[in-house]
Amino acid sequence: MNSVAPLPDLSRLCVHTITTKPWPIETSAAKFAAAGVKGITVWRDTLAGRDIAKTGQLLRDHGLAVVSLCRGGFFPATSAEQRAKALDDNRRAIDEAHALGAPHVVLVCGAVPGQSLVESRKQIVDGIAALLPQCAAAGVKLAIEPLHPMYADNRSAVNTLAQANDMVEALRSPQVGVAADVYHLWWDPALESEIARCGRLNALLAFHVCDWRTPTIDLLNDRGLMGEGCIPLRQIRAWVEAAGFRGFNEVEIFSHRFWAMDQDAFLGQIVSAYRQHV
Ligand code: ZN
C-alpha cells in the first residue's frame, strides 16, 4: 500500500512525560494543554510522592486524555525470586494505572545477558499470563512493546512486531495487546504485514512516534524529533490507520539534546514537527 495518510490536526496528539523530562507532571499537564496537546502518557517516575488518583483527575481537568502508563515488564531473570519481584512491580504498575485512569500499561519486556532469548521470551509470556486476572479485575490492559534488536541483550527479548503478535496469539486474552513504536520497528521488512496482522488480532493499543538520527550517538537517549531522521512516519501511520487504529499518536523522545534545551521552545517544536511530519 503506497497511500499516505492526510496531515493530522492536534486532536490525536499525545506527549509522553519523559519527552519533557525536566518538567514535573503538573507543569507538563498545564503546558501540554496550553499548546493544544490532547493526550498524555505518564511515566511512573513522575508519580513519585503523589496521590495517583488525584493526579489522574488533574490531568483530566486540563482536558488531557490519560493514554498510557509507562512502564512495566522486565520479566526475565535467572532466579525465581527475581522473577517474583518483577511480578510484584508489575502488579504495582497495574494498580497505579487503575488509580490514574490509564487504560493500559506499556511493557518493556526485559532480557538477561547470558540467558537465551528463547528462555527469556518464555518467561515473558509466563509473567504476562500471571498478571491477567488482576488486569481483568482492574480493567487495565498490558501493551507489549517490541524493542529494536540493539536492546536484545538486557532490555527486551521481544524485538519484532511478529514476536509481539505471536505472544498476543499465544496468550489469547482481551487484556493483552501491542504498543508499536516507529523507533523500534521502522527497519522491519515485515512491518506493513505485521501491523495489518496486529489489527486483525484487534491488539494494536498504542502508537509511538519520534525519529531515527544518523548517526545515533547514544543507544537510549538520542532519539530525534519527527522529521529529523529517516523514519517514514506518515507511511507507517497510514499502515496503522489502515489496520483500524484510531488512538493517539504519542510523541516519545528520550534525548539529552532536547532535555538540555528550554522545554517551552521544545514543546513548540514538537507541535510544529507533528503537524508537518506525522
Ligand atoms: Zn515507545
PDB file of C-alpha atoms in Angstrom, residues 11 25-26 30 44 66 78 88 101 104 125 164-165 171 192 195-196 199-200 223 233-234 236 245 272:
ATOM      1  CA  SER A  11      -6.832  16.042  18.171  1.00  0.00           C
ATOM      2  CA  ILE A  25       3.963  16.211  35.725  1.00  0.00           C
ATOM      3  CA  GLU A  26       1.868  19.173  36.892  1.00  0.00           C
ATOM      4  CA  ALA A  30      -0.523  22.647  32.090  1.00  0.00           C
ATOM      5  CA  ARG A  44       5.823   6.186  36.604  1.00  0.00           C
ATOM      6  CA  VAL A  66      -4.603   9.691  30.027  1.00  0.00           C
ATOM      7  CA  THR A  78      17.830 -16.144  36.225  1.00  0.00           C
ATOM      8  CA  ASP A  88       5.263  -7.636  42.213  1.00  0.00           C
ATOM      9  CA  GLY A 101      -7.305   6.053  34.950  1.00  0.00           C
ATOM     10  CA  HIS A 104      -3.052   0.155  29.723  1.00  0.00           C
ATOM     11  CA  VAL A 125       4.770 -14.968  28.316  1.00  0.00           C
ATOM     12  CA  ALA A 164       4.750  -9.473  19.882  1.00  0.00           C
ATOM     13  CA  ASN A 165       1.847 -10.644  17.704  1.00  0.00           C
ATOM     14  CA  LEU A 171      -1.925 -15.541  25.430  1.00  0.00           C
ATOM     15  CA  GLU A 192       3.310  -3.463   6.999  1.00  0.00           C
ATOM     16  CA  ILE A 195       0.748  -4.126  11.535  1.00  0.00           C
ATOM     17  CA  ALA A 196      -2.142  -5.498   9.491  1.00  0.00           C
ATOM     18  CA  GLY A 199      -5.104  -5.044  13.532  1.00  0.00           C
ATOM     19  CA  ARG A 200      -6.800  -8.356  12.698  1.00  0.00           C
ATOM     20  CA  ARG A 223      16.089   9.949  19.604  1.00  0.00           C
ATOM     21  CA  LEU A 233       6.398   8.344   9.675  1.00  0.00           C
ATOM     22  CA  ARG A 234       3.416   9.186   7.539  1.00  0.00           C
ATOM     23  CA  ILE A 236       3.731   3.925   8.920  1.00  0.00           C
ATOM     24  CA  PHE A 245      -6.087   2.081  14.821  1.00  0.00           C
ATOM     25  CA  SER A 272       5.137  22.045  14.645  1.00  0.00           C
TER      26      SER A 272
END
